[in-house]
Structures are given as structure tokens and as C-alpha cells.
């Protein structure tokens, strides 16, 4: 009995010894001399993302003409994008500019949780926006009654809880692992597989669960988006008027761009990280992974601002209003 107790204590002590107090985020290995240059586009895109998404949230909150389901979903997307880039880019810039590479073990797990939760939520919001376009185009008479504020709030909350519940196990699966391969992560932020690969334990569960979550979130959302746009395409093609077809397609343009910006780097990052082996340089993996977190938040406000007439009109209204105020003061 004493021997069993001693063995258990030794196992716990060994596990504690193999849990690092902190990790070193090494930035972009192989491109250390270019860190300063790489930081400028990262910083520029981050500023565009912050200003653009905050601007969209301001417009949607204060403009009564934007108090509609489509713009409520867009507000969810903007809020999600703000969380995504703010959970990673400030730390990445501190690494590239000031070489502040250390992050605590628990801080790394927290960052990993936020990154994966909100990227999963972004996918879910894009799926909800596809369903919104489907109802608006295929069932226009029922649009306002089907997508009430209550339904929109419940859909957004469900998407958030789905991400939280599926990502929480990542932190426990990562925390349980013994780490004896150093504490240097060749990345600008804490990614699940980048951290797990430092372990000298069995990470098969992490790999399998990661693929499962990717299928449950990404696979399900992409399936719903594909079905929605298939039904939209059928409905639009059946319209007799060319102008009506053009108008219907134009309402989907910005959303389609958002899907392309979000899923293209996501697919490359996900599959190359797991199946690319040594054929793709690590620096390429890391740059694409950062683009995956930066490109959608930076481009979504720009695309929706350019492609959506109501948002353009609101921006013009605000700009003209400020000019009138200045002219009156003069």
C-alpha cells in the first residue's frame, strides 16, 4: 500500500517537473532578419481590422436603417473578428518588434482557447449569414417574421456555446501532456498542435480530437453554406427578370467574399500543418496561419463597406453631416 502511494506521488512529481512554467514563442523561424519588415503589414492589417470593425459596430448600433437581421449577423462577425485578431496580434507584434517571446504556460492555454473558440465562432457566423441570405432570397415575405431579434440572439449564443464546449477539452488535453522536448514554440501564437508537438507523450488523442472538432465545426458549417447557396442559386436562376437576378446576386457578393477570405487560408493552414510534412517551409505555415487570423478581420469591413449600398449610404450620410457641422462652425 505504501509502495503504491509512493509510486503515485513520484508520478505526480514527475508530471509536475515535465510541465514548463512558460513557453518561448519564437516568431517566424528562418526569417528572423525580416521580423521588423514582416511586422509592418501585420500592424497595418491589425489597425485596419480594429478601425473597420469598430466603425461597422458603431454604424449598426446607431443607424436605424441597419437594424435588420443581415446587419445584426454582420455585427456578430465584426465582434468575433475583433476578438480573433486582438487575442494574437498584439503578442505577435511584441515578438517581432521587441523580442518579448515568453508566455506563461497558463497564458498559452488561455490564448489557445480564445483563438480556436472565436475562429470556430467566425465559421458559425458565416454559416448563419448564409442561412440569412437563403431566407431573404427564397422566402422574402417571411424574412422579418422568421428572423426575429430573439431568433438571431439565440442563434448567435448557440454558435458561441458550440465553440466554447468543443474547444474547452483542448486545454485539458494539452495540459495533461508531459513536455520534455523543450519549451520553444516555432510560432507567433499558441496553436493547439504547435504546443502538443512539444510533448514527449502520446498525442494521438489530441490529433484525433482536433480533426473531429474541425469536422464538427468547419465541416458542418461548410455543408450548410453549400446547401444554402445551392438553394439560392436555384431560386435566382428561376427569376424571369435579369435585373431581379442581378439584385439578388449582389446581396450575396460581400458574404461570398467573406467566405473566401476566411476559408481559403484556413484550409491551407489546417491541412498543410497536419499532412504537409517537410515539403512546406515552417515559415510559410506560420505566415499563412497569421494571415488566416488577420485577413478576414481586415477585409470584411472593407468588402461590406464597398459592396453594401446601405452601409455606403450611412457612411456618406455621416461624412456629409460632419462637413455640414464644420461649415456651420466656420
PDB file of C-alpha atoms in Angstrom:
ATOM      1  CA  UNK A   1       0.000   0.000   0.000  1.00  0.00           C
ATOM      2  CA  UNK A   2       2.882   2.330   0.926  1.00  0.00           C
ATOM      3  CA  UNK A   3       4.691   1.427  -2.285  1.00  0.00           C
ATOM      4  CA  UNK A   4       1.593   2.219  -4.362  1.00  0.00           C
ATOM      5  CA  UNK A   5       1.258   5.567  -2.608  1.00  0.00           C
ATOM      6  CA  UNK A   6       4.926   6.362  -3.188  1.00  0.00           C
ATOM      7  CA  UNK A   7       4.648   5.420  -6.852  1.00  0.00           C
ATOM      8  CA  UNK A   8       1.639   7.702  -7.246  1.00  0.00           C
ATOM      9  CA  UNK A   9       3.479  10.590  -5.583  1.00  0.00           C
ATOM     10  CA  UNK A  10       6.520  10.069  -7.808  1.00  0.00           C
ATOM     11  CA  UNK A  11       4.309  10.044 -10.907  1.00  0.00           C
ATOM     12  CA  UNK A  12       2.669  13.310  -9.846  1.00  0.00           C
ATOM     13  CA  UNK A  13       6.052  14.900  -9.131  1.00  0.00           C
ATOM     14  CA  UNK A  14       7.434  13.768 -12.484  1.00  0.00           C
ATOM     15  CA  UNK A  15       4.359  15.143 -14.256  1.00  0.00           C
ATOM     16  CA  UNK A  16       4.825  18.468 -12.482  1.00  0.00           C
ATOM     17  CA  UNK A  17       8.505  18.573 -13.448  1.00  0.00           C
ATOM     18  CA  UNK A  18       7.554  17.980 -17.079  1.00  0.00           C
ATOM     19  CA  UNK A  19       5.109  20.909 -17.150  1.00  0.00           C
ATOM     20  CA  UNK A  20       7.015  24.047 -18.187  1.00  0.00           C
ATOM     21  CA  UNK A  21       6.418  27.307 -16.336  1.00  0.00           C
ATOM     22  CA  UNK A  22       6.435  29.177 -19.623  1.00  0.00           C
ATOM     23  CA  UNK A  23       6.874  28.803 -23.370  1.00  0.00           C
ATOM     24  CA  UNK A  24       9.029  30.797 -25.776  1.00  0.00           C
ATOM     25  CA  UNK A  25       7.175  31.918 -28.903  1.00  0.00           C
ATOM     26  CA  UNK A  26       9.954  32.060 -31.454  1.00  0.00           C
ATOM     27  CA  UNK A  27       8.176  34.154 -34.074  1.00  0.00           C
ATOM     28  CA  UNK A  28       8.846  33.093 -37.665  1.00  0.00           C
ATOM     29  CA  UNK A  29      11.874  30.739 -37.719  1.00  0.00           C
ATOM     30  CA  UNK A  30      14.174  31.225 -40.679  1.00  0.00           C
ATOM     31  CA  UNK A  31      13.021  34.803 -41.202  1.00  0.00           C
ATOM     32  CA  UNK A  32      14.392  36.397 -38.027  1.00  0.00           C
ATOM     33  CA  UNK A  33      16.234  39.086 -40.016  1.00  0.00           C
ATOM     34  CA  UNK A  34      12.952  40.094 -41.646  1.00  0.00           C
ATOM     35  CA  UNK A  35      10.836  40.236 -38.478  1.00  0.00           C
ATOM     36  CA  UNK A  36      10.774  44.037 -38.487  1.00  0.00           C
ATOM     37  CA  UNK A  37       9.677  44.197 -42.133  1.00  0.00           C
ATOM     38  CA  UNK A  38       7.055  41.498 -41.676  1.00  0.00           C
ATOM     39  CA  UNK A  39       5.636  43.363 -38.685  1.00  0.00           C
ATOM     40  CA  UNK A  40       4.601  46.402 -40.782  1.00  0.00           C
ATOM     41  CA  UNK A  41       1.939  44.625 -42.914  1.00  0.00           C
ATOM     42  CA  UNK A  42       0.788  42.772 -39.791  1.00  0.00           C
ATOM     43  CA  UNK A  43       0.425  46.043 -37.895  1.00  0.00           C
ATOM     44  CA  UNK A  44      -1.276  47.780 -40.837  1.00  0.00           C
ATOM     45  CA  UNK A  45      -3.822  44.989 -41.225  1.00  0.00           C
ATOM     46  CA  UNK A  46      -4.456  44.986 -37.478  1.00  0.00           C
ATOM     47  CA  UNK A  47      -5.150  48.729 -37.489  1.00  0.00           C
ATOM     48  CA  UNK A  48      -7.473  48.355 -40.488  1.00  0.00           C
ATOM     49  CA  UNK A  49      -9.266  45.482 -38.723  1.00  0.00           C
ATOM     50  CA  UNK A  50      -9.728  47.434 -35.473  1.00  0.00           C
ATOM     51  CA  UNK A  51     -10.869  50.671 -37.133  1.00  0.00           C
ATOM     52  CA  UNK A  52     -13.052  48.931 -39.732  1.00  0.00           C
ATOM     53  CA  UNK A  53     -14.837  46.572 -37.358  1.00  0.00           C
ATOM     54  CA  UNK A  54     -15.328  49.203 -34.651  1.00  0.00           C
ATOM     55  CA  UNK A  55     -16.696  51.513 -37.341  1.00  0.00           C
ATOM     56  CA  UNK A  56     -19.133  48.842 -38.528  1.00  0.00           C
ATOM     57  CA  UNK A  57     -20.313  48.183 -34.976  1.00  0.00           C
ATOM     58  CA  UNK A  58     -20.844  51.927 -34.491  1.00  0.00           C
ATOM     59  CA  UNK A  59     -22.867  52.233 -37.707  1.00  0.00           C
ATOM     60  CA  UNK A  60     -25.042  49.200 -36.966  1.00  0.00           C
ATOM     61  CA  UNK A  61     -25.710  50.395 -33.404  1.00  0.00           C
ATOM     62  CA  UNK A  62     -26.627  53.992 -34.203  1.00  0.00           C
ATOM     63  CA  UNK A  63     -28.245  53.782 -37.653  1.00  0.00           C
ATOM     64  CA  UNK A  64     -31.891  52.694 -37.526  1.00  0.00           C
ATOM     65  CA  UNK A  65     -31.805  51.671 -41.205  1.00  0.00           C
ATOM     66  CA  UNK A  66     -29.254  48.971 -40.311  1.00  0.00           C
ATOM     67  CA  UNK A  67     -31.368  47.411 -37.561  1.00  0.00           C
ATOM     68  CA  UNK A  68     -32.109  44.343 -39.683  1.00  0.00           C
ATOM     69  CA  UNK A  69     -31.138  40.651 -39.393  1.00  0.00           C
ATOM     70  CA  UNK A  70     -28.391  40.828 -42.030  1.00  0.00           C
ATOM     71  CA  UNK A  71     -26.598  43.625 -40.164  1.00  0.00           C
ATOM     72  CA  UNK A  72     -27.056  42.016 -36.756  1.00  0.00           C
ATOM     73  CA  UNK A  73     -25.215  38.966 -38.113  1.00  0.00           C
ATOM     74  CA  UNK A  74     -22.593  41.315 -39.571  1.00  0.00           C
ATOM     75  CA  UNK A  75     -22.179  42.877 -36.109  1.00  0.00           C
ATOM     76  CA  UNK A  76     -21.586  39.373 -34.694  1.00  0.00           C
ATOM     77  CA  UNK A  77     -18.940  38.794 -37.362  1.00  0.00           C
ATOM     78  CA  UNK A  78     -17.235  42.114 -36.599  1.00  0.00           C
ATOM     79  CA  UNK A  79     -17.220  41.438 -32.855  1.00  0.00           C
ATOM     80  CA  UNK A  80     -15.790  37.960 -33.433  1.00  0.00           C
ATOM     81  CA  UNK A  81     -13.099  39.342 -35.752  1.00  0.00           C
ATOM     82  CA  UNK A  82     -12.075  41.878 -33.104  1.00  0.00           C
ATOM     83  CA  UNK A  83     -11.584  39.108 -30.548  1.00  0.00           C
ATOM     84  CA  UNK A  84      -9.670  36.910 -33.017  1.00  0.00           C
ATOM     85  CA  UNK A  85      -7.041  39.448 -34.031  1.00  0.00           C
ATOM     86  CA  UNK A  86      -6.761  41.043 -30.569  1.00  0.00           C
ATOM     87  CA  UNK A  87      -6.026  37.683 -28.935  1.00  0.00           C
ATOM     88  CA  UNK A  88      -2.951  37.093 -31.111  1.00  0.00           C
ATOM     89  CA  UNK A  89      -1.607  40.115 -33.000  1.00  0.00           C
ATOM     90  CA  UNK A  90      -0.509  42.327 -30.047  1.00  0.00           C
ATOM     91  CA  UNK A  91       1.626  39.452 -28.744  1.00  0.00           C
ATOM     92  CA  UNK A  92       2.917  38.698 -32.247  1.00  0.00           C
ATOM     93  CA  UNK A  93       3.939  42.339 -32.727  1.00  0.00           C
ATOM     94  CA  UNK A  94       5.709  42.367 -29.339  1.00  0.00           C
ATOM     95  CA  UNK A  95       7.698  39.340 -30.536  1.00  0.00           C
ATOM     96  CA  UNK A  96       8.560  40.863 -33.920  1.00  0.00           C
ATOM     97  CA  UNK A  97       9.380  44.332 -32.548  1.00  0.00           C
ATOM     98  CA  UNK A  98      10.757  43.881 -29.044  1.00  0.00           C
ATOM     99  CA  UNK A  99      11.593  40.141 -28.861  1.00  0.00           C
ATOM    100  CA  UNK A 100       9.173  39.660 -25.935  1.00  0.00           C
ATOM    101  CA  UNK A 101       8.860  35.962 -26.638  1.00  0.00           C
ATOM    102  CA  UNK A 102       7.955  34.473 -23.265  1.00  0.00           C
ATOM    103  CA  UNK A 103       4.390  33.460 -22.420  1.00  0.00           C
ATOM    104  CA  UNK A 104       3.312  31.576 -19.303  1.00  0.00           C
ATOM    105  CA  UNK A 105       2.022  28.024 -19.621  1.00  0.00           C
ATOM    106  CA  UNK A 106      -1.467  29.010 -18.449  1.00  0.00           C
ATOM    107  CA  UNK A 107      -1.367  32.154 -20.596  1.00  0.00           C
ATOM    108  CA  UNK A 108      -0.563  29.978 -23.593  1.00  0.00           C
ATOM    109  CA  UNK A 109      -3.561  27.747 -22.872  1.00  0.00           C
ATOM    110  CA  UNK A 110      -5.828  30.784 -22.496  1.00  0.00           C
ATOM    111  CA  UNK A 111      -4.640  32.234 -25.811  1.00  0.00           C
ATOM    112  CA  UNK A 112      -5.114  28.846 -27.496  1.00  0.00           C
ATOM    113  CA  UNK A 113      -8.664  28.651 -26.115  1.00  0.00           C
ATOM    114  CA  UNK A 114      -9.623  32.122 -27.373  1.00  0.00           C
ATOM    115  CA  UNK A 115      -8.057  31.637 -30.809  1.00  0.00           C
ATOM    116  CA  UNK A 116      -9.816  28.344 -31.510  1.00  0.00           C
ATOM    117  CA  UNK A 117     -13.120  29.379 -29.892  1.00  0.00           C
ATOM    118  CA  UNK A 118     -13.503  32.564 -31.906  1.00  0.00           C
ATOM    119  CA  UNK A 119     -12.244  31.115 -35.194  1.00  0.00           C
ATOM    120  CA  UNK A 120     -14.891  28.416 -34.706  1.00  0.00           C
ATOM    121  CA  UNK A 121     -17.459  31.099 -33.945  1.00  0.00           C
ATOM    122  CA  UNK A 122     -16.481  33.042 -37.082  1.00  0.00           C
ATOM    123  CA  UNK A 123     -17.199  29.931 -39.136  1.00  0.00           C
ATOM    124  CA  UNK A 124     -20.546  29.584 -37.397  1.00  0.00           C
ATOM    125  CA  UNK A 125     -21.498  33.225 -38.008  1.00  0.00           C
ATOM    126  CA  UNK A 126     -20.640  32.867 -41.718  1.00  0.00           C
ATOM    127  CA  UNK A 127     -22.973  29.866 -41.782  1.00  0.00           C
ATOM    128  CA  UNK A 128     -25.741  31.892 -40.084  1.00  0.00           C
ATOM    129  CA  UNK A 129     -25.242  34.668 -42.638  1.00  0.00           C
ATOM    130  CA  UNK A 130     -25.660  32.137 -45.450  1.00  0.00           C
ATOM    131  CA  UNK A 131     -28.949  30.995 -43.892  1.00  0.00           C
ATOM    132  CA  UNK A 132     -29.974  34.645 -43.591  1.00  0.00           C
ATOM    133  CA  UNK A 133     -29.372  35.164 -47.324  1.00  0.00           C
ATOM    134  CA  UNK A 134     -31.284  31.947 -48.078  1.00  0.00           C
ATOM    135  CA  UNK A 135     -34.372  33.113 -46.161  1.00  0.00           C
ATOM    136  CA  UNK A 136     -34.141  36.659 -47.605  1.00  0.00           C
ATOM    137  CA  UNK A 137     -33.982  35.462 -51.225  1.00  0.00           C
ATOM    138  CA  UNK A 138     -36.081  32.288 -51.165  1.00  0.00           C
ATOM    139  CA  UNK A 139     -38.719  33.395 -48.628  1.00  0.00           C
ATOM    140  CA  UNK A 140     -38.728  37.229 -48.732  1.00  0.00           C
ATOM    141  CA  UNK A 141     -42.283  37.544 -47.372  1.00  0.00           C
ATOM    142  CA  UNK A 142     -41.369  35.588 -44.234  1.00  0.00           C
ATOM    143  CA  UNK A 143     -37.970  37.214 -43.719  1.00  0.00           C
ATOM    144  CA  UNK A 144     -38.866  39.634 -40.927  1.00  0.00           C
ATOM    145  CA  UNK A 145     -41.113  37.153 -39.112  1.00  0.00           C
ATOM    146  CA  UNK A 146     -38.695  34.202 -39.354  1.00  0.00           C
ATOM    147  CA  UNK A 147     -35.574  36.070 -38.251  1.00  0.00           C
ATOM    148  CA  UNK A 148     -36.758  37.972 -35.199  1.00  0.00           C
ATOM    149  CA  UNK A 149     -34.361  39.556 -32.702  1.00  0.00           C
ATOM    150  CA  UNK A 150     -34.979  36.634 -30.351  1.00  0.00           C
ATOM    151  CA  UNK A 151     -34.114  34.050 -33.016  1.00  0.00           C
ATOM    152  CA  UNK A 152     -30.951  35.976 -34.003  1.00  0.00           C
ATOM    153  CA  UNK A 153     -29.814  36.238 -30.373  1.00  0.00           C
ATOM    154  CA  UNK A 154     -30.407  32.517 -29.764  1.00  0.00           C
ATOM    155  CA  UNK A 155     -28.563  31.587 -32.981  1.00  0.00           C
ATOM    156  CA  UNK A 156     -25.572  33.736 -32.017  1.00  0.00           C
ATOM    157  CA  UNK A 157     -25.493  32.369 -28.468  1.00  0.00           C
ATOM    158  CA  UNK A 158     -25.723  28.781 -29.742  1.00  0.00           C
ATOM    159  CA  UNK A 159     -22.810  29.375 -32.100  1.00  0.00           C
ATOM    160  CA  UNK A 160     -20.717  30.810 -29.269  1.00  0.00           C
ATOM    161  CA  UNK A 161     -21.564  27.963 -26.862  1.00  0.00           C
ATOM    162  CA  UNK A 162     -20.786  25.381 -29.553  1.00  0.00           C
ATOM    163  CA  UNK A 163     -17.295  26.814 -29.883  1.00  0.00           C
ATOM    164  CA  UNK A 164     -16.734  27.023 -26.133  1.00  0.00           C
ATOM    165  CA  UNK A 165     -17.929  23.482 -25.392  1.00  0.00           C
ATOM    166  CA  UNK A 166     -15.921  21.924 -28.219  1.00  0.00           C
ATOM    167  CA  UNK A 167     -12.710  23.884 -27.541  1.00  0.00           C
ATOM    168  CA  UNK A 168     -12.568  23.548 -23.725  1.00  0.00           C
ATOM    169  CA  UNK A 169     -11.319  19.912 -23.999  1.00  0.00           C
ATOM    170  CA  UNK A 170      -8.305  21.210 -25.988  1.00  0.00           C
ATOM    171  CA  UNK A 171      -6.997  22.954 -22.873  1.00  0.00           C
ATOM    172  CA  UNK A 172      -7.335  19.835 -20.699  1.00  0.00           C
ATOM    173  CA  UNK A 173      -5.881  17.539 -23.378  1.00  0.00           C
ATOM    174  CA  UNK A 174      -2.900  19.886 -23.726  1.00  0.00           C
ATOM    175  CA  UNK A 175      -2.436  20.478 -20.004  1.00  0.00           C
ATOM    176  CA  UNK A 176      -2.239  16.743 -19.210  1.00  0.00           C
ATOM    177  CA  UNK A 177       0.700  16.158 -21.564  1.00  0.00           C
ATOM    178  CA  UNK A 178       4.306  15.849 -20.332  1.00  0.00           C
ATOM    179  CA  UNK A 179       6.696  18.272 -22.041  1.00  0.00           C
ATOM    180  CA  UNK A 180      10.287  17.140 -22.393  1.00  0.00           C
ATOM    181  CA  UNK A 181      11.152  18.449 -25.865  1.00  0.00           C
ATOM    182  CA  UNK A 182      11.928  21.968 -24.726  1.00  0.00           C
ATOM    183  CA  UNK A 183       9.625  24.929 -24.405  1.00  0.00           C
ATOM    184  CA  UNK A 184      10.290  26.743 -27.691  1.00  0.00           C
ATOM    185  CA  UNK A 185       7.222  27.059 -29.941  1.00  0.00           C
ATOM    186  CA  UNK A 186       8.136  27.979 -33.536  1.00  0.00           C
ATOM    187  CA  UNK A 187       5.123  30.270 -33.922  1.00  0.00           C
ATOM    188  CA  UNK A 188       3.817  33.753 -33.129  1.00  0.00           C
ATOM    189  CA  UNK A 189       0.915  32.461 -31.011  1.00  0.00           C
ATOM    190  CA  UNK A 190      -0.116  29.315 -29.138  1.00  0.00           C
ATOM    191  CA  UNK A 191      -1.757  26.908 -31.554  1.00  0.00           C
ATOM    192  CA  UNK A 192      -3.083  23.560 -30.307  1.00  0.00           C
ATOM    193  CA  UNK A 193      -0.903  21.311 -32.463  1.00  0.00           C
ATOM    194  CA  UNK A 194       2.188  23.519 -32.167  1.00  0.00           C
ATOM    195  CA  UNK A 195       2.033  23.155 -28.379  1.00  0.00           C
ATOM    196  CA  UNK A 196       1.111  19.452 -28.428  1.00  0.00           C
ATOM    197  CA  UNK A 197       4.096  18.619 -30.647  1.00  0.00           C
ATOM    198  CA  UNK A 198       6.437  19.697 -27.846  1.00  0.00           C
ATOM    199  CA  UNK A 199       5.173  16.816 -25.749  1.00  0.00           C
ATOM    200  CA  UNK A 200       7.069  13.553 -25.363  1.00  0.00           C
ATOM    201  CA  UNK A 201       3.784  11.802 -24.545  1.00  0.00           C
ATOM    202  CA  UNK A 202       1.168  10.250 -26.794  1.00  0.00           C
ATOM    203  CA  UNK A 203      -0.699  12.994 -28.687  1.00  0.00           C
ATOM    204  CA  UNK A 204      -2.941  10.723 -30.754  1.00  0.00           C
ATOM    205  CA  UNK A 205      -5.968  11.794 -28.720  1.00  0.00           C
ATOM    206  CA  UNK A 206      -5.131  15.449 -29.423  1.00  0.00           C
ATOM    207  CA  UNK A 207      -4.773  14.784 -33.144  1.00  0.00           C
ATOM    208  CA  UNK A 208      -7.999  12.762 -33.394  1.00  0.00           C
ATOM    209  CA  UNK A 209      -9.983  15.232 -31.300  1.00  0.00           C
ATOM    210  CA  UNK A 210      -8.607  18.157 -33.340  1.00  0.00           C
ATOM    211  CA  UNK A 211      -9.756  16.517 -36.580  1.00  0.00           C
ATOM    212  CA  UNK A 212     -13.136  15.697 -35.019  1.00  0.00           C
ATOM    213  CA  UNK A 213     -13.711  19.298 -33.930  1.00  0.00           C
ATOM    214  CA  UNK A 214     -12.646  20.559 -37.357  1.00  0.00           C
ATOM    215  CA  UNK A 215     -15.255  18.300 -38.965  1.00  0.00           C
ATOM    216  CA  UNK A 216     -17.968  19.170 -36.429  1.00  0.00           C
ATOM    217  CA  UNK A 217     -17.447  22.910 -36.836  1.00  0.00           C
ATOM    218  CA  UNK A 218     -15.917  23.517 -40.251  1.00  0.00           C
ATOM    219  CA  UNK A 219     -17.462  20.511 -41.995  1.00  0.00           C
ATOM    220  CA  UNK A 220     -20.973  21.214 -40.694  1.00  0.00           C
ATOM    221  CA  UNK A 221     -20.771  24.948 -41.455  1.00  0.00           C
ATOM    222  CA  UNK A 222     -19.426  24.420 -44.973  1.00  0.00           C
ATOM    223  CA  UNK A 223     -22.177  21.869 -45.648  1.00  0.00           C
ATOM    224  CA  UNK A 224     -24.860  24.335 -44.507  1.00  0.00           C
ATOM    225  CA  UNK A 225     -23.293  27.151 -46.570  1.00  0.00           C
ATOM    226  CA  UNK A 226     -23.131  24.920 -49.653  1.00  0.00           C
ATOM    227  CA  UNK A 227     -26.768  23.812 -49.307  1.00  0.00           C
ATOM    228  CA  UNK A 228     -27.909  27.401 -48.705  1.00  0.00           C
ATOM    229  CA  UNK A 229     -26.172  28.746 -51.791  1.00  0.00           C
ATOM    230  CA  UNK A 230     -27.347  25.826 -53.907  1.00  0.00           C
ATOM    231  CA  UNK A 231     -30.944  26.701 -52.983  1.00  0.00           C
ATOM    232  CA  UNK A 232     -30.240  30.421 -53.528  1.00  0.00           C
ATOM    233  CA  UNK A 233     -28.765  29.724 -56.973  1.00  0.00           C
ATOM    234  CA  UNK A 234     -31.823  27.677 -57.955  1.00  0.00           C
ATOM    235  CA  UNK A 235     -34.164  30.436 -56.773  1.00  0.00           C
ATOM    236  CA  UNK A 236     -32.230  33.215 -58.517  1.00  0.00           C
ATOM    237  CA  UNK A 237     -31.900  31.353 -61.825  1.00  0.00           C
ATOM    238  CA  UNK A 238     -35.659  30.790 -61.854  1.00  0.00           C
ATOM    239  CA  UNK A 239     -36.323  34.564 -61.758  1.00  0.00           C
ATOM    240  CA  UNK A 240     -37.563  35.896 -65.092  1.00  0.00           C
ATOM    241  CA  UNK A 241     -36.108  39.399 -64.778  1.00  0.00           C
ATOM    242  CA  UNK A 242     -32.390  39.953 -65.356  1.00  0.00           C
ATOM    243  CA  UNK A 243     -32.474  42.956 -63.024  1.00  0.00           C
ATOM    244  CA  UNK A 244     -34.030  40.842 -60.267  1.00  0.00           C
ATOM    245  CA  UNK A 245     -31.324  38.205 -60.711  1.00  0.00           C
ATOM    246  CA  UNK A 246     -28.613  40.873 -60.613  1.00  0.00           C
ATOM    247  CA  UNK A 247     -30.070  42.431 -57.447  1.00  0.00           C
ATOM    248  CA  UNK A 248     -30.385  39.041 -55.718  1.00  0.00           C
ATOM    249  CA  UNK A 249     -26.810  38.061 -56.557  1.00  0.00           C
ATOM    250  CA  UNK A 250     -25.476  41.456 -55.457  1.00  0.00           C
ATOM    251  CA  UNK A 251     -26.830  40.948 -51.927  1.00  0.00           C
ATOM    252  CA  UNK A 252     -24.633  37.823 -51.634  1.00  0.00           C
ATOM    253  CA  UNK A 253     -21.399  39.216 -53.095  1.00  0.00           C
ATOM    254  CA  UNK A 254     -19.961  40.560 -49.844  1.00  0.00           C
ATOM    255  CA  UNK A 255     -20.791  37.362 -47.966  1.00  0.00           C
ATOM    256  CA  UNK A 256     -19.174  35.186 -50.631  1.00  0.00           C
ATOM    257  CA  UNK A 257     -16.026  37.323 -50.397  1.00  0.00           C
ATOM    258  CA  UNK A 258     -16.038  36.906 -46.607  1.00  0.00           C
ATOM    259  CA  UNK A 259     -16.277  33.125 -47.031  1.00  0.00           C
ATOM    260  CA  UNK A 260     -13.334  33.085 -49.459  1.00  0.00           C
ATOM    261  CA  UNK A 261     -11.184  35.285 -47.187  1.00  0.00           C
ATOM    262  CA  UNK A 262     -11.937  33.093 -44.178  1.00  0.00           C
ATOM    263  CA  UNK A 263     -11.847  29.542 -45.512  1.00  0.00           C
ATOM    264  CA  UNK A 264      -9.020  29.737 -48.089  1.00  0.00           C
ATOM    265  CA  UNK A 265      -6.149  30.319 -45.606  1.00  0.00           C
ATOM    266  CA  UNK A 266      -7.949  28.133 -43.045  1.00  0.00           C
ATOM    267  CA  UNK A 267      -7.944  25.117 -45.374  1.00  0.00           C
ATOM    268  CA  UNK A 268      -4.299  25.637 -46.317  1.00  0.00           C
ATOM    269  CA  UNK A 269      -3.212  26.114 -42.708  1.00  0.00           C
ATOM    270  CA  UNK A 270      -5.174  23.144 -41.391  1.00  0.00           C
ATOM    271  CA  UNK A 271      -4.231  20.533 -43.983  1.00  0.00           C
ATOM    272  CA  UNK A 272      -0.638  21.628 -44.604  1.00  0.00           C
ATOM    273  CA  UNK A 273       0.037  21.701 -40.853  1.00  0.00           C
ATOM    274  CA  UNK A 274      -1.099  18.090 -40.491  1.00  0.00           C
ATOM    275  CA  UNK A 275      -0.286  16.495 -43.837  1.00  0.00           C
ATOM    276  CA  UNK A 276       2.280  18.822 -45.453  1.00  0.00           C
ATOM    277  CA  UNK A 277       5.212  17.141 -43.762  1.00  0.00           C
ATOM    278  CA  UNK A 278       8.539  18.782 -44.615  1.00  0.00           C
ATOM    279  CA  UNK A 279       7.531  19.846 -48.139  1.00  0.00           C
ATOM    280  CA  UNK A 280       6.349  23.295 -46.993  1.00  0.00           C
ATOM    281  CA  UNK A 281       8.772  25.542 -45.057  1.00  0.00           C
ATOM    282  CA  UNK A 282       7.748  26.227 -41.431  1.00  0.00           C
ATOM    283  CA  UNK A 283       7.897  29.964 -42.096  1.00  0.00           C
ATOM    284  CA  UNK A 284       5.202  29.548 -44.762  1.00  0.00           C
ATOM    285  CA  UNK A 285       2.957  27.692 -42.288  1.00  0.00           C
ATOM    286  CA  UNK A 286       3.305  30.474 -39.738  1.00  0.00           C
ATOM    287  CA  UNK A 287       2.763  33.354 -42.161  1.00  0.00           C
ATOM    288  CA  UNK A 288      -0.382  31.709 -43.584  1.00  0.00           C
ATOM    289  CA  UNK A 289      -1.629  30.971 -40.055  1.00  0.00           C
ATOM    290  CA  UNK A 290      -1.292  34.677 -39.200  1.00  0.00           C
ATOM    291  CA  UNK A 291      -2.942  35.684 -42.478  1.00  0.00           C
ATOM    292  CA  UNK A 292      -5.802  33.346 -41.548  1.00  0.00           C
ATOM    293  CA  UNK A 293      -6.327  35.366 -38.346  1.00  0.00           C
ATOM    294  CA  UNK A 294      -5.698  38.801 -39.912  1.00  0.00           C
ATOM    295  CA  UNK A 295      -7.116  38.755 -43.439  1.00  0.00           C
ATOM    296  CA  UNK A 296     -10.833  38.210 -42.659  1.00  0.00           C
ATOM    297  CA  UNK A 297     -10.971  40.855 -39.856  1.00  0.00           C
ATOM    298  CA  UNK A 298      -9.166  43.376 -42.077  1.00  0.00           C
ATOM    299  CA  UNK A 299     -11.053  42.706 -45.309  1.00  0.00           C
ATOM    300  CA  UNK A 300     -14.617  42.036 -44.118  1.00  0.00           C
ATOM    301  CA  UNK A 301     -15.362  45.672 -43.147  1.00  0.00           C
ATOM    302  CA  UNK A 302     -13.803  46.899 -46.404  1.00  0.00           C
ATOM    303  CA  UNK A 303     -15.785  44.461 -48.554  1.00  0.00           C
ATOM    304  CA  UNK A 304     -19.090  45.114 -46.782  1.00  0.00           C
ATOM    305  CA  UNK A 305     -18.447  48.868 -46.861  1.00  0.00           C
ATOM    306  CA  UNK A 306     -17.827  48.790 -50.628  1.00  0.00           C
ATOM    307  CA  UNK A 307     -20.388  46.185 -51.684  1.00  0.00           C
ATOM    308  CA  UNK A 308     -23.337  47.032 -49.416  1.00  0.00           C
ATOM    309  CA  UNK A 309     -25.315  50.085 -50.528  1.00  0.00           C
ATOM    310  CA  UNK A 310     -26.974  50.706 -47.153  1.00  0.00           C
ATOM    311  CA  UNK A 311     -23.616  50.839 -45.371  1.00  0.00           C
ATOM    312  CA  UNK A 312     -22.172  53.111 -48.075  1.00  0.00           C
ATOM    313  CA  UNK A 313     -25.155  55.440 -47.713  1.00  0.00           C
ATOM    314  CA  UNK A 314     -24.707  55.585 -43.925  1.00  0.00           C
ATOM    315  CA  UNK A 315     -21.002  56.388 -44.269  1.00  0.00           C
ATOM    316  CA  UNK A 316     -21.759  59.151 -46.794  1.00  0.00           C
ATOM    317  CA  UNK A 317     -24.503  60.493 -44.511  1.00  0.00           C
ATOM    318  CA  UNK A 318     -22.101  60.686 -41.558  1.00  0.00           C
ATOM    319  CA  UNK A 319     -19.333  62.291 -43.645  1.00  0.00           C
ATOM    320  CA  UNK A 320     -21.706  64.866 -45.138  1.00  0.00           C
ATOM    321  CA  UNK A 321     -23.137  65.556 -41.680  1.00  0.00           C
ATOM    322  CA  UNK A 322     -19.675  66.247 -40.269  1.00  0.00           C
ATOM    323  CA  UNK A 323     -18.921  68.555 -43.209  1.00  0.00           C
ATOM    324  CA  UNK A 324     -22.141  70.479 -42.589  1.00  0.00           C
ATOM    325  CA  UNK A 325     -21.227  70.893 -38.924  1.00  0.00           C
ATOM    326  CA  UNK A 326     -17.760  72.193 -39.873  1.00  0.00           C
ATOM    327  CA  UNK A 327     -19.195  74.609 -42.458  1.00  0.00           C
ATOM    328  CA  UNK A 328     -21.696  75.967 -39.919  1.00  0.00           C
ATOM    329  CA  UNK A 329     -18.951  76.475 -37.333  1.00  0.00           C
ATOM    330  CA  UNK A 330     -16.905  78.442 -39.891  1.00  0.00           C
TER     331      UNK A 330
END
